[in-house]
Short mmCIF file of C-alpha atoms and ligand atoms in Angstrom, two decimals:
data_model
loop_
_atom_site.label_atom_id
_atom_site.label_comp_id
_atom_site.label_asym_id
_atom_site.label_seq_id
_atom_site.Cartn_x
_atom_site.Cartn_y
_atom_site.Cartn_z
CA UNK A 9 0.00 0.00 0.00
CA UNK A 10 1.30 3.58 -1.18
CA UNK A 11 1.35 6.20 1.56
CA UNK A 12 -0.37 9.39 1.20
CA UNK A 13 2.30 11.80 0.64
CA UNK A 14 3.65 9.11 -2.27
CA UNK A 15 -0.31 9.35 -3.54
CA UNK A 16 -0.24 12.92 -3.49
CA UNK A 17 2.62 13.12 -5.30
CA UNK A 18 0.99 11.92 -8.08
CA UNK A 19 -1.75 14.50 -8.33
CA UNK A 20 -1.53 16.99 -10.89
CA UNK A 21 -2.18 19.97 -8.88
CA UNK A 22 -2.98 22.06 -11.92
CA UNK A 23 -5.77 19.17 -13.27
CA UNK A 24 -7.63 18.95 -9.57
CA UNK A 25 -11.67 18.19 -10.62
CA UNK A 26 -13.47 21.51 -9.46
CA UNK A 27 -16.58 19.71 -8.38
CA UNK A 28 -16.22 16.16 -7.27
CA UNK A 29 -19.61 14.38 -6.04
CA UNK A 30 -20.13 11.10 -3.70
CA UNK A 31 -22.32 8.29 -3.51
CA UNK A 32 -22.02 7.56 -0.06
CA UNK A 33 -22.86 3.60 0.32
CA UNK A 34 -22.13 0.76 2.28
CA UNK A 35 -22.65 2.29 5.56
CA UNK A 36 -24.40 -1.39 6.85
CA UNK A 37 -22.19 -3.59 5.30
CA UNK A 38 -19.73 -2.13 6.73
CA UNK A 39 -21.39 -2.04 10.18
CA UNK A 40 -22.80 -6.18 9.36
CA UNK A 41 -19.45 -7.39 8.71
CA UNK A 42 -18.12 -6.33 12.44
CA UNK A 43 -20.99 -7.62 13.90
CA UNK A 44 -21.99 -4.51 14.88
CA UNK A 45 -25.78 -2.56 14.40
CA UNK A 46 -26.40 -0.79 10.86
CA UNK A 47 -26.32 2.87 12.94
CA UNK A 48 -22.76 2.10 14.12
CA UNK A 49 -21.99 1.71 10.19
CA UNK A 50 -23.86 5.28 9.19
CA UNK A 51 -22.17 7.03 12.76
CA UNK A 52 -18.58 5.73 11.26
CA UNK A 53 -19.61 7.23 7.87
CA UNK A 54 -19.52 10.97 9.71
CA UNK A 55 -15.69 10.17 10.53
CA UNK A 56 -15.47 9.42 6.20
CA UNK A 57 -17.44 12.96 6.09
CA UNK A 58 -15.07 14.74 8.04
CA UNK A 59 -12.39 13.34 6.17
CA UNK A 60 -13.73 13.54 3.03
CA UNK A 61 -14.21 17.42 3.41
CA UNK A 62 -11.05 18.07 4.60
CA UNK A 63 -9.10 16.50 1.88
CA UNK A 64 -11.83 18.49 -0.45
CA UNK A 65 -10.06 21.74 0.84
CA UNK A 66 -6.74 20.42 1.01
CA UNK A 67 -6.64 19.57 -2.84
CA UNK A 68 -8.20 22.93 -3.44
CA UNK A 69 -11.72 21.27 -4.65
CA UNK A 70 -14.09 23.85 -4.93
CA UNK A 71 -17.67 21.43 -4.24
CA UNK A 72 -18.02 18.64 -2.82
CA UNK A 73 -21.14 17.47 -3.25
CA UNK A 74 -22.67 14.48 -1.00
CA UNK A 75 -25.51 12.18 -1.41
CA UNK A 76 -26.55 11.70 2.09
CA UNK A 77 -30.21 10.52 2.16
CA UNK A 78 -32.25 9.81 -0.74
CA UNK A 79 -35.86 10.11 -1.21
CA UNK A 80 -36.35 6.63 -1.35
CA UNK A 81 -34.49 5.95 1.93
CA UNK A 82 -37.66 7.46 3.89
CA UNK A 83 -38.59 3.76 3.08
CA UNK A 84 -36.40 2.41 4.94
CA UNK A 85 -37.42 0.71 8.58
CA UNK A 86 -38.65 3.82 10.91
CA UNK A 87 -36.21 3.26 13.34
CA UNK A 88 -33.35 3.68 10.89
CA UNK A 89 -34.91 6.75 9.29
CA UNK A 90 -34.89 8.04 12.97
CA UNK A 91 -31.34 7.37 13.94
CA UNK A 92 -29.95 8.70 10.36
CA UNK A 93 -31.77 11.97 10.98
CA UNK A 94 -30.92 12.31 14.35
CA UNK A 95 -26.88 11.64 13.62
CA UNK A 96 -27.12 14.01 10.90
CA UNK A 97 -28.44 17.09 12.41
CA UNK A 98 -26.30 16.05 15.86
CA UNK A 99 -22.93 15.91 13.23
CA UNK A 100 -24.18 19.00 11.17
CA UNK A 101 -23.87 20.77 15.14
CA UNK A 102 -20.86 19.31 15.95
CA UNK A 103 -18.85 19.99 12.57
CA UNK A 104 -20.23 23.37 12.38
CA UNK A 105 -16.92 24.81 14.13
CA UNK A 106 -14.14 23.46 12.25
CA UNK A 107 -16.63 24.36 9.08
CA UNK A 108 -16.35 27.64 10.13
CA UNK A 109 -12.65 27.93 10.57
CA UNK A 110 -12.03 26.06 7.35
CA UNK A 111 -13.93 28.83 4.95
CA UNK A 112 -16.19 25.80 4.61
CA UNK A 113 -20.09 26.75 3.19
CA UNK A 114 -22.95 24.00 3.77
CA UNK A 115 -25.64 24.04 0.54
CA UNK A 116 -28.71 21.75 1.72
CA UNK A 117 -29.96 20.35 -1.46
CA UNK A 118 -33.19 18.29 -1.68
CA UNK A 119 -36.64 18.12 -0.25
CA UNK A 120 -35.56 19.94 3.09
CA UNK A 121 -39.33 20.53 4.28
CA UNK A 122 -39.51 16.56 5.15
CA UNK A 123 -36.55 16.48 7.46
CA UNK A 124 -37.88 16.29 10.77
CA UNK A 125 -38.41 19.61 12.98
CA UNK A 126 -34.64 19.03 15.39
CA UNK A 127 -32.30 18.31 12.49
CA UNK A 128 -33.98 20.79 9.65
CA UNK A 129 -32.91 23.38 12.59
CA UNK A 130 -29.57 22.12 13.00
CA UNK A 131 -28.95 22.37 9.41
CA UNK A 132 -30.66 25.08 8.29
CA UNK A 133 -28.79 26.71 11.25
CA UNK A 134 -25.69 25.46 9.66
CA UNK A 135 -26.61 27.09 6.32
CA UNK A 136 -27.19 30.14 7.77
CA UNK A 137 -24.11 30.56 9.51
CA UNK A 138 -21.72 29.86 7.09
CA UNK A 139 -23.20 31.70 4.19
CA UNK A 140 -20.83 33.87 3.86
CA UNK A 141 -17.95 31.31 3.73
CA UNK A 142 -15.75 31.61 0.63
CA UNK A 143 -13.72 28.12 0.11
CA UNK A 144 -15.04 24.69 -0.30
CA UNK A 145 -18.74 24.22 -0.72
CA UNK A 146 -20.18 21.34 0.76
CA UNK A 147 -23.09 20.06 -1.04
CA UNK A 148 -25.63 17.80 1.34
CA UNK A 149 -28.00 16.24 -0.67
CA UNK A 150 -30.69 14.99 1.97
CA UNK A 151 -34.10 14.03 0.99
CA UNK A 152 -32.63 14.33 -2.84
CA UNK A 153 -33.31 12.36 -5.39
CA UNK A 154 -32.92 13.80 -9.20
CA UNK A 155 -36.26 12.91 -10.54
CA UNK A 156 -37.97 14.78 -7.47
CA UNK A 157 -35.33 17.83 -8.14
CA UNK A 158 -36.57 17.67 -12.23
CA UNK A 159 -40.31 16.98 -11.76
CA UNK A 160 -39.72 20.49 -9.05
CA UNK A 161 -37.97 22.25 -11.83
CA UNK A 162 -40.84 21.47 -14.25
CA UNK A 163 -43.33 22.54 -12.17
CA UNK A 164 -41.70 25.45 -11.61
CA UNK A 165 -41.11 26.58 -14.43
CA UNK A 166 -44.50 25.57 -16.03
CA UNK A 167 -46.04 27.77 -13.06
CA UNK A 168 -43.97 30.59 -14.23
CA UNK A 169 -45.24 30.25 -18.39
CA UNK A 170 -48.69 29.97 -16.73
CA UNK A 171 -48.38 33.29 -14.81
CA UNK A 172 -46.60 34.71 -18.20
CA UNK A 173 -43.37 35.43 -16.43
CA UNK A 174 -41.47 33.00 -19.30
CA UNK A 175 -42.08 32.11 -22.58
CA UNK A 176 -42.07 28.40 -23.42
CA UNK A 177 -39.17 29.06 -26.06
CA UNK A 178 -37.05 30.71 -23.69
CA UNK A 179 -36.82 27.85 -21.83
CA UNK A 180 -33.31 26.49 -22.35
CA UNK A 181 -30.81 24.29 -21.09
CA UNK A 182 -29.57 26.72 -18.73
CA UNK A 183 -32.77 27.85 -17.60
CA UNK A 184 -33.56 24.66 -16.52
CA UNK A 185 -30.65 24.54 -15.16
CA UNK A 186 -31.21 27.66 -12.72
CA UNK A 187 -34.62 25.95 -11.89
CA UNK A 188 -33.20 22.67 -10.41
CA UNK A 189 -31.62 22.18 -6.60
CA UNK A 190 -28.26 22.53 -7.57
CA UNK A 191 -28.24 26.39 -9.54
CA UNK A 192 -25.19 27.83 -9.64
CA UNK A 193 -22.72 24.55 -8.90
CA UNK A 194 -20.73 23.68 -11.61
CA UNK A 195 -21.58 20.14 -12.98
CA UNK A 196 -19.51 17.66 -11.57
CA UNK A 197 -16.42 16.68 -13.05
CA UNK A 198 -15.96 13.19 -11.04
CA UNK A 199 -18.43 11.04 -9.42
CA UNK A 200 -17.34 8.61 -6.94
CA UNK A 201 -19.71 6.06 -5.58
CA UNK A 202 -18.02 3.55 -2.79
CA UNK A 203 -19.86 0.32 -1.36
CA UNK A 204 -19.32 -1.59 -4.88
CA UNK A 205 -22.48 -1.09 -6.69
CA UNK A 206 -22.48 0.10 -10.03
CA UNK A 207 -25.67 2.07 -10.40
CA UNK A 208 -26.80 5.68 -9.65
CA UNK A 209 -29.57 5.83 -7.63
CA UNK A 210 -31.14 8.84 -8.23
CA UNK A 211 -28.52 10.98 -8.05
CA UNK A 212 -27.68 14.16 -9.97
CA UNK A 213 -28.89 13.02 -13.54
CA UNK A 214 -29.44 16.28 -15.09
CA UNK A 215 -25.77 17.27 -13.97
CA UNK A 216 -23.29 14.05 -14.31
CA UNK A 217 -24.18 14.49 -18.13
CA UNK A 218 -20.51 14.56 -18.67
CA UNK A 219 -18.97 13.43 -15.35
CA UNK A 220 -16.41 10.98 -15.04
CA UNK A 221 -17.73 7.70 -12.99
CA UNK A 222 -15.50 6.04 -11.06
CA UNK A 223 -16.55 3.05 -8.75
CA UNK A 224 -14.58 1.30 -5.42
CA UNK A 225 -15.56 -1.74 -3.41
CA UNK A 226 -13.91 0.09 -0.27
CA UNK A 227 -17.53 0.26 1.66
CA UNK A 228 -17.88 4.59 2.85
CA UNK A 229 -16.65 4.04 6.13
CA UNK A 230 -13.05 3.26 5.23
CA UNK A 231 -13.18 5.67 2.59
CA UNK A 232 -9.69 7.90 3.76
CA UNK A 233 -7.22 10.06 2.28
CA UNK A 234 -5.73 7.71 0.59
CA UNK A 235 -8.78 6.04 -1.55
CA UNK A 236 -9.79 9.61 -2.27
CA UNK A 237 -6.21 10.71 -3.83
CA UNK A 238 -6.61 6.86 -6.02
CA UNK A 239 -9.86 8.40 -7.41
CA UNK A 240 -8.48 11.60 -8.52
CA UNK A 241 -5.31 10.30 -9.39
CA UNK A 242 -7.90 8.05 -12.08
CA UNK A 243 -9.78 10.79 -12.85
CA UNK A 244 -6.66 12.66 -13.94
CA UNK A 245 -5.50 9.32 -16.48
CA UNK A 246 -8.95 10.25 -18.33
CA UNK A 247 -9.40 12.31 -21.51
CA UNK A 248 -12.20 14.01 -21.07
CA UNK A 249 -13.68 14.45 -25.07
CA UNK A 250 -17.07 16.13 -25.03
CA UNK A 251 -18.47 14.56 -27.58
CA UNK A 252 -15.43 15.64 -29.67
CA UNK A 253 -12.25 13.95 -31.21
CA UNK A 254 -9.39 12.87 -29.33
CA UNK A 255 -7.03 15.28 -31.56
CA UNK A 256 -9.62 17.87 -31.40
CA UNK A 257 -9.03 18.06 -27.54
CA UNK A 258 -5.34 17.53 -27.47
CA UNK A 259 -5.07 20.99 -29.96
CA UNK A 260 -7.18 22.92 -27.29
C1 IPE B 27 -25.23 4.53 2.76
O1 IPE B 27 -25.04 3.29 3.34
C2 IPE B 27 -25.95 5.49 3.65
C3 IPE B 27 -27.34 5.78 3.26
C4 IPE B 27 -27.93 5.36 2.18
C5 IPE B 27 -28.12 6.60 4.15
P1 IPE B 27 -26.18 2.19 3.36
O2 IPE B 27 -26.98 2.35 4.59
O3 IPE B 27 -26.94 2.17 2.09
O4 IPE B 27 -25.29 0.87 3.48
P2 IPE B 27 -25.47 -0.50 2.71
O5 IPE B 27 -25.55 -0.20 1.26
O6 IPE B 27 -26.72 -1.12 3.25
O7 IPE B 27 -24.24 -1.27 3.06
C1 IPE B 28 -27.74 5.57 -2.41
O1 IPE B 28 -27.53 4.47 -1.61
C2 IPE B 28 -28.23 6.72 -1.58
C3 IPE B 28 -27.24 7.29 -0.68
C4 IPE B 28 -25.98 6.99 -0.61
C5 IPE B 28 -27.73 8.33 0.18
P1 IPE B 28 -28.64 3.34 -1.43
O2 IPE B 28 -28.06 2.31 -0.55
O3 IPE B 28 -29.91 3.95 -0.99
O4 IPE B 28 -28.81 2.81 -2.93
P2 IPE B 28 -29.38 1.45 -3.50
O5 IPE B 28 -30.69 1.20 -2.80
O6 IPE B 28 -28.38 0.37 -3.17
O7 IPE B 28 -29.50 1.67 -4.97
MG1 MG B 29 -26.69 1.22 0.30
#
């Protein structure tokens, strides 16, 4: 196994992805295979959070972007649902100091309204106070799930054409794109999803329309330092073509 120093000197620091977004999974495997309940899995992943973020800023990332709770997890067993909610908006309290001295600003993105009463506070709280932070934005997609974000933007902007504020034909891409949770991040450039699966889930699909996708069996709790810098270290091997022709991007 490489150390991190010998990982990060194999970053490019001059090719670092500006917006780099995670599928956080494999919070109960993780917790199954020690024997241990599912919550002690999710309470680990807030460590893999912490040091997630703070790698973010280290590397000069400008969003990080996090898919913490998806719509379809309300489905998940009550009790679950309960504990998640309750470590979030405890860890969203706790963090909120070293956020602070780190230049670090929290964007909620999703369906906020469901979360319940004590954490909405605690993050909303957390929102509030470090609006006016400057470096690394930390995305927390929570009640989020991209068809919910697109159906919103829809409705939205059908509302608007309805009222006469916006012309049908004036809706383009980037309108829509100012309509859905997400205005005014950059798409992401890498997508990381740990825990071994290789699907989606609801995440982002308006915005990963050109993302690079890169997958890793380590399960998010033992997501460190060191698996991040292998993911943008793979990123940085890829030539990203837009469509175009490998020679028409090397003459750019
Ligand atoms: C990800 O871990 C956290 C959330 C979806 C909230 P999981 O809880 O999905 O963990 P696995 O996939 O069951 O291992
Ligand atoms: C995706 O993980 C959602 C989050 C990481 C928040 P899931 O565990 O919910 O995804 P599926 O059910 O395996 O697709
Ligand atoms: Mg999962």
């Amino acid at each position: 196994m490489q150390d991190l120093d010998a990982l990060i000197r194999q970053i490019d620091s001059s090719r670092i992805p500006r917006h780099v977004a995670i599928i956080m999974d494999g919070n109960g495997r993780w917790a199954n295979l020690k024997g241990l309940p599912r919550s002690a899995g999710h309470a680990e992943g807030v460590s893999a959070v912490h040091r997630a973020t703070e790698f973010s800023s280290d590397m000069g990332i400008r969003f990080l972007t996090l898919y913490a709770f998806s719509t379809e997890n309300w489905n998940r067993p009550q009790q679950e649902v309960d504990t998640l909610m309750h470590l979030i908006g405890w860890a969203i309290e706790r963090e909120l100091p070293e956020l602070l001295r780190n230049n670090v600003r929290i964007r909620l993105i999703g369906d906020i309204d469901r979360i319940p009463d004590d954490a909405r506070r605690r993050l909303l709280d957390a929102e509030k106070a470090t609006e006016h932070c400057t470096g690394l934005t930390l995305g927390m997609c929570l009640s989020y799930s991209a068809r919910w974000e697109i159906t919103e933007a829809a409705r939205r902007l059908a509302s608007k054409a309805q009222k006469g504020e916006i012309a049908p034909e004036d809706i383009s891409e980037s309108v829509f794109d100012s309509h859905l949770a997400t205005a005014g991040i950059p798409d992401p450039d890498l997508l990381i999803r740990t825990g071994g699966e290789h699907r989606i889930s609801n995440f982002l699909l308006w915005q990963i329309a050109y993302s690079e996708l890169y997958f890793t069996p380590v399960l998010w709790p033992d997501f460190d330092k060191e698996a991040y810098a292998r993911a943008i270290i793979d990123f940085q091997s890829r030539e990203r073509r837009f469509g175009m022709t490998s020679a028409q991007v090397q003459n750019k």
